[in-house]
Coordinates of C-alpha atoms in Angstrom, one line a residue:
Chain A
X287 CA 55.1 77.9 137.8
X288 CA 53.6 81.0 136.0
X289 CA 54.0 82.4 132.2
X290 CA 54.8 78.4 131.0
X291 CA 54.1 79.5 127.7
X292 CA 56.8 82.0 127.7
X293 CA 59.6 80.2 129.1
X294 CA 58.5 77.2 126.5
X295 CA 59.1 79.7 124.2
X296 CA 62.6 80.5 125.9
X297 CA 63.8 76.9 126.0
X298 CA 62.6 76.2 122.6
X299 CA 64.9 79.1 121.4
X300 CA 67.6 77.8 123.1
X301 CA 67.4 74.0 121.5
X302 CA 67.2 76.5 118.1
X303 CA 70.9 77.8 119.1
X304 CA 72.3 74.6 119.6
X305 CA 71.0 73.2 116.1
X306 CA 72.2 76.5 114.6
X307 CA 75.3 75.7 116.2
X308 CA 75.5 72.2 115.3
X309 CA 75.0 73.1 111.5
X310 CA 78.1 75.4 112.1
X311 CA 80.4 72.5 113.4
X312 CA 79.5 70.4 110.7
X313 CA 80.0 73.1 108.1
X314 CA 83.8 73.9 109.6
X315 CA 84.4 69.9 109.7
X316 CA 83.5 69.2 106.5
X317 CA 85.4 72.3 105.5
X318 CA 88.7 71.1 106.2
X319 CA 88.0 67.8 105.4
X320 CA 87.1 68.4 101.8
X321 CA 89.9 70.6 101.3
X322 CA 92.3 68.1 102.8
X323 CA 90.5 65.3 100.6
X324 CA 90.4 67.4 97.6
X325 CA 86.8 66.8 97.2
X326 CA 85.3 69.7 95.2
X327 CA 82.1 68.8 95.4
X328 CA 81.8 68.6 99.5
X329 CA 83.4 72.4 99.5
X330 CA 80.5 73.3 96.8
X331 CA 77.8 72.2 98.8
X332 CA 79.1 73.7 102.2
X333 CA 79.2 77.1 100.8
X334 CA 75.3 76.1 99.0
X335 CA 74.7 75.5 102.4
X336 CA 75.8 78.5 104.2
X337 CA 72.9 79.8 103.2
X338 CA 70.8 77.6 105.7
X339 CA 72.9 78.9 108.3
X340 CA 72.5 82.3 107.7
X341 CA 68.2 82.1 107.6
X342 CA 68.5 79.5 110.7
X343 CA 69.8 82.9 112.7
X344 CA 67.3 85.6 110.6
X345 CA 64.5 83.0 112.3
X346 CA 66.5 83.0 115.9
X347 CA 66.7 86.4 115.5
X348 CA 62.9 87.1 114.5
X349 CA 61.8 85.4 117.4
X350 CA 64.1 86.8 120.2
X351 CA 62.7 90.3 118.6
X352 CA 60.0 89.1 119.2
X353 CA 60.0 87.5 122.9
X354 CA 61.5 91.0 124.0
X355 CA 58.9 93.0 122.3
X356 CA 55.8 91.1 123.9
X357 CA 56.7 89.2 126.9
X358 CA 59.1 91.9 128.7
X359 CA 62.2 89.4 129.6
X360 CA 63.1 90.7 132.9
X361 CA 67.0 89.9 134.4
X362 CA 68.3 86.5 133.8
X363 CA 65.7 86.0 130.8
X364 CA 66.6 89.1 129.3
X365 CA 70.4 88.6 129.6
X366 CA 69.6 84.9 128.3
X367 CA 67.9 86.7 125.1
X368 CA 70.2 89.5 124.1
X369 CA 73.3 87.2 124.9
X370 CA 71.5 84.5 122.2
X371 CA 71.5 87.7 119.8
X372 CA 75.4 88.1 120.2
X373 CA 75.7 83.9 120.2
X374 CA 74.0 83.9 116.8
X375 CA 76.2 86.7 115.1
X376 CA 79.1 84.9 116.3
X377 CA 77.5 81.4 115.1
X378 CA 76.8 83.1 111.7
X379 CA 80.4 84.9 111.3
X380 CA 82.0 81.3 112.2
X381 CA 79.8 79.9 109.3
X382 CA 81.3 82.4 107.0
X383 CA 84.3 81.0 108.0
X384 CA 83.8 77.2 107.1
X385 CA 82.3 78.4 103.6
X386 CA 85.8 80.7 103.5
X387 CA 87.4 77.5 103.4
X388 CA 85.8 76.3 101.2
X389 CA 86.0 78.9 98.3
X390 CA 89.5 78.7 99.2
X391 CA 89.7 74.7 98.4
X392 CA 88.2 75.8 95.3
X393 CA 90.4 78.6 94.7
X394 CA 93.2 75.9 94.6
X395 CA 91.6 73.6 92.3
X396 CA 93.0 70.8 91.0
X397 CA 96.5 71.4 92.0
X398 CA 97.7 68.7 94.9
X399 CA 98.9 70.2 98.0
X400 CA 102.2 72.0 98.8
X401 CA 102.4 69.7 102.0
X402 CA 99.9 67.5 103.8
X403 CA 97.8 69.1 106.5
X404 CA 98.7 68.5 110.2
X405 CA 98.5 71.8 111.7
X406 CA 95.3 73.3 110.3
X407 CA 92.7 69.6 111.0
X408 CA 94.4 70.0 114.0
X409 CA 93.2 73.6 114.7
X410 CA 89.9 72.9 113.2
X411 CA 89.2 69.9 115.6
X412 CA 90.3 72.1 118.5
X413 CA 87.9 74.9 117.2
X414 CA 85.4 72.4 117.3
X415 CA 86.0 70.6 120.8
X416 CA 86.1 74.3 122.2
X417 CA 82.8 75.3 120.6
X418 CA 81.6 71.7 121.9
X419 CA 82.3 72.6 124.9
X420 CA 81.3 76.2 124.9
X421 CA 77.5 74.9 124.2
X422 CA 77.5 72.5 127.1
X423 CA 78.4 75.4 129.4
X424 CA 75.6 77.5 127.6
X425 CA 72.9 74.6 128.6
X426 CA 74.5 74.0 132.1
X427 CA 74.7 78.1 132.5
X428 CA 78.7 76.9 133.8
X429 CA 80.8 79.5 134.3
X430 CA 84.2 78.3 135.2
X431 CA 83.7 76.1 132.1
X432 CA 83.2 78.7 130.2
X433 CA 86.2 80.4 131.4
X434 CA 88.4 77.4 130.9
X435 CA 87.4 77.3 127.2
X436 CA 89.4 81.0 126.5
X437 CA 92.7 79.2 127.6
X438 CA 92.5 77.2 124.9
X439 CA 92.5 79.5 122.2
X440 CA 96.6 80.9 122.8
X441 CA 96.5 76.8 121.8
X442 CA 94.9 77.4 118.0
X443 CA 97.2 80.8 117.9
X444 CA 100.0 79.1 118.6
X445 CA 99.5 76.8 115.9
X446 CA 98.3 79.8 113.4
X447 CA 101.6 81.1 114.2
X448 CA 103.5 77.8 113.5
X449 CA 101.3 77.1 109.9
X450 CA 102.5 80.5 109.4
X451 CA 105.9 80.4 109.8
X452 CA 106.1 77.0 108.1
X453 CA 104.6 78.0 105.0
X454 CA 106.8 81.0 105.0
X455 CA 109.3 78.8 104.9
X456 CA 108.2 76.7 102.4
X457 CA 107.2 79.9 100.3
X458 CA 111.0 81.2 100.4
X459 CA 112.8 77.9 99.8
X460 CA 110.0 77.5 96.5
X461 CA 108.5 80.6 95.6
X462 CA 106.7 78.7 92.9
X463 CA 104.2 77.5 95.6
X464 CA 103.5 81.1 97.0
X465 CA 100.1 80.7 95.6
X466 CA 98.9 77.6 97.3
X467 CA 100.6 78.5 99.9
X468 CA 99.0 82.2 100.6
X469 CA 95.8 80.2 100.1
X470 CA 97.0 77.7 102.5
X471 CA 97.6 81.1 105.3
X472 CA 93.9 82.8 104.7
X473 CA 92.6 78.7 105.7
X474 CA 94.9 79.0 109.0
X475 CA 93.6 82.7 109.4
X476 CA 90.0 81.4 109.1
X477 CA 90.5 78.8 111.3
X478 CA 92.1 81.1 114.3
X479 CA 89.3 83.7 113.5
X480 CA 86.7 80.5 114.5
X481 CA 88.6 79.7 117.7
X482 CA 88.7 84.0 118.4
X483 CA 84.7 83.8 118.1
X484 CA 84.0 80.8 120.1
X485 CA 85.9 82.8 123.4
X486 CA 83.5 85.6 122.7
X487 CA 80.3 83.4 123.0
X488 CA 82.4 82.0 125.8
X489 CA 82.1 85.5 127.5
X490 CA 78.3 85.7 126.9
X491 CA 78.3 82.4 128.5
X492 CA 79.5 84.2 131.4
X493 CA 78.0 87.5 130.5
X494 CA 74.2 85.5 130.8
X495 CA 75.0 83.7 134.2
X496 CA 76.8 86.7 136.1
X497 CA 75.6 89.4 134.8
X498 CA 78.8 90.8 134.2
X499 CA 80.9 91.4 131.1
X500 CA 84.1 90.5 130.9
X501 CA 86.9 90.4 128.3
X502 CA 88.7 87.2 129.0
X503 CA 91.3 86.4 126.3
X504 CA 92.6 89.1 124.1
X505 CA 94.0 87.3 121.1
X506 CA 97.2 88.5 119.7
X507 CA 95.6 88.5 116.3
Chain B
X300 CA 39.0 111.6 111.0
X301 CA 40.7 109.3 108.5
X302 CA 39.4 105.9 108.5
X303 CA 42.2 103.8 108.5
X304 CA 41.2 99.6 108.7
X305 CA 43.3 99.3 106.1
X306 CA 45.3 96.0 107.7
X307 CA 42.3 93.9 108.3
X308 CA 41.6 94.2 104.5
X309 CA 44.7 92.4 103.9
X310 CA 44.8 90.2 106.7
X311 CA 43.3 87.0 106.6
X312 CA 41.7 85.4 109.9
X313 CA 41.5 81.9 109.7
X314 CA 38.6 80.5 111.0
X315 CA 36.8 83.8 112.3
X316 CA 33.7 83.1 114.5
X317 CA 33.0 86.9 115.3
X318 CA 32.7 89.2 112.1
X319 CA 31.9 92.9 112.7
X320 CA 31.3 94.8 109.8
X321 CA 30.9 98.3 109.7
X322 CA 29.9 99.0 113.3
X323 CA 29.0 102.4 115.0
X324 CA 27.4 102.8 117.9
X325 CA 26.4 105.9 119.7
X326 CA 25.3 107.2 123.2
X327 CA 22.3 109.5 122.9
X328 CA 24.2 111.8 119.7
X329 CA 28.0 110.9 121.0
X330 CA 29.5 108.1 118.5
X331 CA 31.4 106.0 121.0
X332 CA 32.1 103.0 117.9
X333 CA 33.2 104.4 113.7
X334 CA 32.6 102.2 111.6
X335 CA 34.5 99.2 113.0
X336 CA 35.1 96.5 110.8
X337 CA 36.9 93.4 112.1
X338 CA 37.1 89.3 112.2
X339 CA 38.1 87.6 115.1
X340 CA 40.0 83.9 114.6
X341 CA 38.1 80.9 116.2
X342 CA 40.4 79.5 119.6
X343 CA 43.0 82.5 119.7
X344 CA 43.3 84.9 122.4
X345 CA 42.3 88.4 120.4
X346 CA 43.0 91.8 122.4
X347 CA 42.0 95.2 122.4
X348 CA 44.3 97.6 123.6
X349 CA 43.9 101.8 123.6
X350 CA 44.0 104.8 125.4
X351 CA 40.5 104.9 127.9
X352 CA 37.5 106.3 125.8
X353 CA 38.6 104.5 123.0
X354 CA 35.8 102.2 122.9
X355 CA 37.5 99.0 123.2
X356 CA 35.2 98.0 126.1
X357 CA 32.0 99.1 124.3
X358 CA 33.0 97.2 121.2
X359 CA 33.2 93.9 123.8
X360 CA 29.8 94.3 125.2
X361 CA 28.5 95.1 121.5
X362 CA 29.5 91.2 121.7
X363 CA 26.8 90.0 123.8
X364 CA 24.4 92.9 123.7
X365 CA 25.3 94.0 127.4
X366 CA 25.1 97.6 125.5
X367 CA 21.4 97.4 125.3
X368 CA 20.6 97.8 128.7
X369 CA 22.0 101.1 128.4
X370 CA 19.3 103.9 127.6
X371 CA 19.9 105.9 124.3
X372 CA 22.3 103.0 122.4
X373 CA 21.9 103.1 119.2
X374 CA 23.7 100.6 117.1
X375 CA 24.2 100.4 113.3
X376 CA 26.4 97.9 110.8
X377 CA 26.4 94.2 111.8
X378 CA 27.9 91.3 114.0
X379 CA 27.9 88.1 112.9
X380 CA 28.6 85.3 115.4
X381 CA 28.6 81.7 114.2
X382 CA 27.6 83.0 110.6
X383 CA 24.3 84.6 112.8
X384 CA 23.6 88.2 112.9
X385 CA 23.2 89.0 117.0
X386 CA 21.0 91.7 116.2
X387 CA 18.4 90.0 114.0
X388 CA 14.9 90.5 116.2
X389 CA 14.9 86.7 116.4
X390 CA 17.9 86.0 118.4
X391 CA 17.4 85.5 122.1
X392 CA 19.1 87.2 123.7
X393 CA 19.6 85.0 126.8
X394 CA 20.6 82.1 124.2
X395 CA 23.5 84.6 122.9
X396 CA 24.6 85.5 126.5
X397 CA 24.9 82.2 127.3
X398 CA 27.3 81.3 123.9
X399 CA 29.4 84.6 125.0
X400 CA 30.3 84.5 128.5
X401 CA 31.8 87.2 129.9
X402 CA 34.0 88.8 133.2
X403 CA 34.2 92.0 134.1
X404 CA 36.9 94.5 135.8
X405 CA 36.4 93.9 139.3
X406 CA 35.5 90.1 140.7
X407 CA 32.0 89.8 141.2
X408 CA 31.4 86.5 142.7
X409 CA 28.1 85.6 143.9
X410 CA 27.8 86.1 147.7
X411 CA 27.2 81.9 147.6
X412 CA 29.6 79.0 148.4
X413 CA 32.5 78.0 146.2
X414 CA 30.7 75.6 144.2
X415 CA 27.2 77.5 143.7
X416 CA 29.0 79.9 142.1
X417 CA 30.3 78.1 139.8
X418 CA 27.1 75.8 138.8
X419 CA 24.9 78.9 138.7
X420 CA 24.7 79.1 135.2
X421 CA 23.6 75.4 134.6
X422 CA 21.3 75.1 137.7
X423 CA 19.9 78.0 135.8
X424 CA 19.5 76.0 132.5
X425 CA 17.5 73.6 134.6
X426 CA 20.3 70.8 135.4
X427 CA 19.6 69.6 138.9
X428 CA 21.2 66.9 139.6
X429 CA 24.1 66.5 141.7
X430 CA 27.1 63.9 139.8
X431 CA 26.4 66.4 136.8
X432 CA 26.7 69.5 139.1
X433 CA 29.7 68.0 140.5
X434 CA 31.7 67.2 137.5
X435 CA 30.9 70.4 135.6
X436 CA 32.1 72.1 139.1
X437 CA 35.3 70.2 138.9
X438 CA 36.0 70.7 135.0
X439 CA 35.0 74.6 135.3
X440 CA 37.5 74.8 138.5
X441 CA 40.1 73.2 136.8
X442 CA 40.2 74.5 133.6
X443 CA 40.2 78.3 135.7
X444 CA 43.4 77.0 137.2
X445 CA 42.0 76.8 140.7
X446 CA 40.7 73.4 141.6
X447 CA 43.9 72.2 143.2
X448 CA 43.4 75.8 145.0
X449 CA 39.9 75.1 146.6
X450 CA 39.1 71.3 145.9
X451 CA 38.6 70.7 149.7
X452 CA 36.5 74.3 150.4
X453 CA 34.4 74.1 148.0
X454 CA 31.8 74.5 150.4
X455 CA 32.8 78.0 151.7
X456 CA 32.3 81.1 150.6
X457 CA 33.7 82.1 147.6
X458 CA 33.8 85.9 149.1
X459 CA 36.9 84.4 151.4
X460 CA 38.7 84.1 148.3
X461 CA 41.9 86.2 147.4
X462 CA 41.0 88.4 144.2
X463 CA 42.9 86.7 142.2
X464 CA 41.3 83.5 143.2
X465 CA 37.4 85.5 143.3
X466 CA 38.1 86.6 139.4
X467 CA 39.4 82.9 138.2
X468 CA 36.0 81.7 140.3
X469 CA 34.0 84.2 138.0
X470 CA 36.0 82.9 134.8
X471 CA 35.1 78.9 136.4
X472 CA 31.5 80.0 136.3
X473 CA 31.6 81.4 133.1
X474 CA 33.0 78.5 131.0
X475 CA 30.9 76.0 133.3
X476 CA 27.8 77.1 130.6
X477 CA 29.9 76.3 128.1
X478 CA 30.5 79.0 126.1
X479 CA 32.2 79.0 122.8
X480 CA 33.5 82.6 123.3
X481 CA 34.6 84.4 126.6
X482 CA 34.8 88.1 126.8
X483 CA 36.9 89.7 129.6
X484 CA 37.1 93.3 130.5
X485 CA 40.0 94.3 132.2
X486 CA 39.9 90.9 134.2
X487 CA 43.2 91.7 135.7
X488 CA 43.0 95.3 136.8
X489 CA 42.6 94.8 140.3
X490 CA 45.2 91.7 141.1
X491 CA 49.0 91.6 141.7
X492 CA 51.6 90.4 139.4
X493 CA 51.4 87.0 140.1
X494 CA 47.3 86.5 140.1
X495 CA 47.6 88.4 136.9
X496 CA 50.3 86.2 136.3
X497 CA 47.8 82.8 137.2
X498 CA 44.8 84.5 134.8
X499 CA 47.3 85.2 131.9
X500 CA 48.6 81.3 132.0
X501 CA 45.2 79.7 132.4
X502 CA 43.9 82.0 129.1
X503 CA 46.5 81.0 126.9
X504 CA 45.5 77.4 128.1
X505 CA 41.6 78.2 127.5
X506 CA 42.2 79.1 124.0
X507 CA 42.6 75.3 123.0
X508 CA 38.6 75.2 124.1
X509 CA 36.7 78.5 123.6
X510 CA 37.4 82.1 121.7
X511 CA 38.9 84.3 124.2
X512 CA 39.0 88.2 123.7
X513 CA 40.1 90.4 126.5
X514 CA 40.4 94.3 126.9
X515 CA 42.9 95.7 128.5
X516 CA 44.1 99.0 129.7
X517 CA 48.0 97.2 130.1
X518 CA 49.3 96.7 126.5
X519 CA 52.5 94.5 128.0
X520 CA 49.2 91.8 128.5
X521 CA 48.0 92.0 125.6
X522 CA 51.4 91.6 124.0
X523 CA 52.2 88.6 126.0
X524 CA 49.2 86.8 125.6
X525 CA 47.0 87.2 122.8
X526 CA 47.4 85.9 118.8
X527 CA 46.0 89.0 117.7
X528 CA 45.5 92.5 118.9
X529 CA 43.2 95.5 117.4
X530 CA 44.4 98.7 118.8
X531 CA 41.7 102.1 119.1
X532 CA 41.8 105.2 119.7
X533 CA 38.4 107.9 119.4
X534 CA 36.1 105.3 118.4
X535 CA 38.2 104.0 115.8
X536 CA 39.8 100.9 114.7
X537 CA 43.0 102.4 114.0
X538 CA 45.3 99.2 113.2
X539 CA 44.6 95.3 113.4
X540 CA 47.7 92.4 113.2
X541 CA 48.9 89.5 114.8
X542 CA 50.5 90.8 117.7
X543 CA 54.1 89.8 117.0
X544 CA 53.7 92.7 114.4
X545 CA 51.7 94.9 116.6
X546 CA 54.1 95.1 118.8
X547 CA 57.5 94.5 116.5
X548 CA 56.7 96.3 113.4
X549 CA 53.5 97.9 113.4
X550 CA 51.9 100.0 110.5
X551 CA 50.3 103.1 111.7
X552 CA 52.1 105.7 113.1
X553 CA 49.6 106.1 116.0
X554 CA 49.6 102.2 117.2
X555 CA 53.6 103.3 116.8
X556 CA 53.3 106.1 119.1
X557 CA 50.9 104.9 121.8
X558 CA 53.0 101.3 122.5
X559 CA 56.2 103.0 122.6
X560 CA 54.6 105.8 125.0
X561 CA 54.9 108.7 123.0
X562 CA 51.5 109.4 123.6
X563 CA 48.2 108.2 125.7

C-alpha cells in the first residue's frame, strides 16, 4: 500500500469522530437523567462541558482542512472528509441540544415535576440507540443500515407529538403548571431535533459510501 | 524588491541542523539567491517549492557546495551545518558531500550491478570487506523501499531497473554513506504516480533517520509530504511555515497567489 501516512491520518480522524460522538451521547444521557433526577449539579457540569465538545470538532475540523489542503483526497477519501465536516456540525448542534436540556432542568429549579417522565427518557434512549447505530454503519461504511436508522425517527416524532399533546392536556386542566410544562415541551422539542440530526448524518453515511445524496426522511417537524 | 522573511523571524525551528543566514549568490553579475535567511528542523522533511528560476534548486546545491563547480559563483552570507560554517577554507569538501547526500532530477545509477551501486560510496571510504558490504547493501535497499523489490537480483544491472526503482537505487546509495541530511532535486519528475507515490512514502519514513529537504516543481508533493515548506520566487525567500499553514492559511499574498494558481 502507498501514501500510509495519509490514510493513518484518515483513520485516525475517523476514531476522532467517534469519541466526539461518544462525548455527545453521554452529554444527551446525562441530560435527561439529571433533569429526571433533579440533580442540578449534573445539568451544570454538562453545559460546563459543552464546551469540550464544541473544541473536540474546531480540532476535527482543523485537521480535515487540513488533509484536503495538502494531501488532495481523491473520490471515496474525499467524500469520507467533507461528509466528517457535515457529521461534526451535526455532532456539535446535537451537543447544543443535551446542554439545552440542561439549562432547561435549571430553568425549572427546584420545583418537582408536573408528572414523571416516561415519554421523553424514552425518546432520549431511542436518540441514542439510533446514533449508536448510525456510527457502527459510519465504521462498517453500511448502507442499508444506515437507511434503516431514518425509519426510526417517525418513532421519536410520534412520541414528540404524544409528550405534546399530553402536556397540553395537563396545561388546560391546570394552567398553574403552564410553566413547567412549556419547559417540559422545548425538552421534547430538543429531543426530536437530536433524532432529526442523527438521520442527516445517517444520509452522509450513505452520501460517503454511494456517492450519492439522498434525502431520506423528511420530518414533519 | 521588498524583502519579506518576515515568518522565519517568528518561527521557531526546533532543533535546526542547517542555518542559512543572509545568503546571496550570483552567476557571473546575475543574483540567482537575495539574501536568504532560513533554519531547517533536524529529522523533518523541509520543501522548497516556486515558480522555475526561482532558485530553489541553487539554494539546495548551496547545501553541499555542488555550486562551486560552476565557473563565475560567487557566494556571500553564511551556512551553518552542524553548528559548522561549510564555507570556512578548512572544511573538506568531500567530508561535507559525504554528510549531505544528494539525488538529482533524472536517475543516474551507475552503469554497475544492483548492489555496486549501492556500496559505492563505502567501497569508496575504503570498506572492503564483504558481510559489511552486504549488510549496509541490505539496510540502504530497505530503508529505499526496494529490497523486497530486488533482494534476489541484486546481481544485475541496476540500468534494468524501472525508473522508479533506478531513482530509489540512487536514494539506497545515497543513505548507504550515511548521511545525516539528504538533498533531493526534483527526485520524482520523471516517474508515474505510483513510483512517485513509492518515493513520497519511503521519505516520510527516512525522516525518523536523516534530514530530508527536497525541491520540487509540484507543490501538491510538497504539501503532502514535508513538515515545513519555504516558498521562492526571483531569488527570494518570499514566505517560510509549517506546511499545514503554507498551504491552509498562508501569509503573503504571493505564496497565496502561486498555490492557488493565480499565477506561475
Amino acid at each position: 500500500m502507498t501514501r500510509e501516512a495519509y490514510h493513518k491520518a484518515l483513520n485516525n480522524l475517523q476514531d476522532e469522530v467517534l469519541e466526539m460522538a461518544d462525548m455527545v451521547a453521554n452529554a444527551i444521557k446525562k441530560s435527561v437523567e439529571s433533569l429526571q433526577k433533579r440533580d442540578m449539579n449534573a445539568s451544570r457540569v454538562i453545559i460546563t462541558n459543552d464546551s469540550l465538545i464544541n473544541k473536540k470538532r474546531f480540532a476535527i475540523e482543523e485537521k480535515c482542512i487540513s488533509l484536503i489542503a495538502t494531501q488532495q483526497p481523491m473520490a471515496v477519501d474525499l467524500r469520507v472528509l467533507t461528509s466528517i465536516l457535515s457529521v461534526i456540525t451535526d455532532l456539535e448542534r446535537m451537543g447544543d441540544h443535551a446542554e439545552g436540556i440542561a439549562k432547561i432542568s435549571l430553568l425549572i429549579g427546584d420545583e418537582p415535576l408536573v408528572k414523571p417522565l416516561i415519554d421523553i427518557p424514552r425518546m432520549a434512549d431511542i436518540g441514542l440507540s439510533m446514533l449508536d447505530k448510525c456510527l457502527k454503519a459510519f465504521v462498517n461504511r453500511d448502507v442499508e443500515a444506515a437507511r434503516r436508522i431514518c425509519n426510526e425517527d417517525d418513532t421519536v416524532d410520534a412520541l414528540h407529538d404524544q409528550v405534546y399533546r399530553e402536556l397540553l392536556i395537563l396545561m388546560i386542566q391546570n394552567p398553574k403548571i403552564i410553566h413547567q410544562a412549556t419547559y417540559l415541551t422545548w425538552v421534547s422539542h430538543n429531543l426530536e431535533r437530536i433524532a432529526d440530526r442523527v438521520t442527516n448524518i445517517a444520509e452522509r453515511i450513505v452520501f460517503m459510501v454511494t456517492g450519492k445524496m439522498e434525502e431520506m426522511n423528511v420530518s414533519k417537524y | 524588491m521588498v524583502q519579506h522573511n518576515i515568518d522565519i523571524k517568528k518561527l521557531k525551528i526546533p532543533e535546526p541542523i542547517v542555518v542559512i543566514t543572509d545568503l546571496s549568490l550570483y552567476y557571473g553579475k546575475t543574483q540567482a539567491l537575495k539574501g536568504i535567511t532560513l533554519d531547517i528542523s533536524q529529522k523533518r522533511v523541509t520543501s522548497f517549492i516556486g515558480p522555475s528560476g526561482c532558485g530553489k534548486s541553487t539554494l539546495i546545491r548551496c547545501l553541499n557546495r555542488l555550486n562551486d563547480l560552476i565557473e563565475g559563483v560567487t557566494i556571500e552570507g553564511n551556512i551553518k551545518i552542524d553548528g559548522q560554517d561549510i564555507y570556512a577554507p578548512a572544511i573538506n569538501v568531500t567530508e561535507l558531500r559525504k554528510k549531505v547526500g544528494m539525488v538529482f532530477q533524472k536517475p543516474n545509477p551507475f552503469p554497475k550491478t544492483i548492489y555496486e551501486n549501492v556500496v559505492y560510496g563505502p567501497r569508496v571510504q575504503g570498506i572492503n570487506k564483504k558481510s559489511v558490504l552486504d549488510e549496509i547493501c541490505e539496510k540502504a535497499l530497505k530503508k529505499a523501499a526496494l529490497w523486497d523489490e530486488v533482494k534476489d537480483r541484486l546481481r544485475t544491472s541496476a540500468l534494468d531497473l524501472s525508473g522508479g526503482q533506478q531513482q530509489r537505487i540512487c536514494i539506497a546509495r545515497a543513505i548507504a554513506t550515511e548521511p545525516e541530511i539528504i538533498l533531493l532535486d526534483e527526485p520524482c519528475s520523471a516517474l508515474d504516480p505510483i513510483a512517485t507515490a513509492k518515493i513520497e512514502d519511503m521519505l516520510v519514513d527516512l525522516k525518523k533517520d536523516y534530514t530530508v529537504i527536497i525541491v520540487t516543481h509540484n507543490m501538491q508533493q510538497a504539501a503532502r509530504i514535508s513538515d515545513y515548506t519555504g516558498f521562492f520566487m526571483l531569488g527570494t525567500l518570499v514566505e517560510f511555515n509549517i506546511t499545514t499553514e503554507i498551504f491552509t492559511n498562508p501569509r503573503e499574498k504571493q505564496t497565496e497567489d502561486y498555490i492557488t494558481g493565480r499565477f506561475g
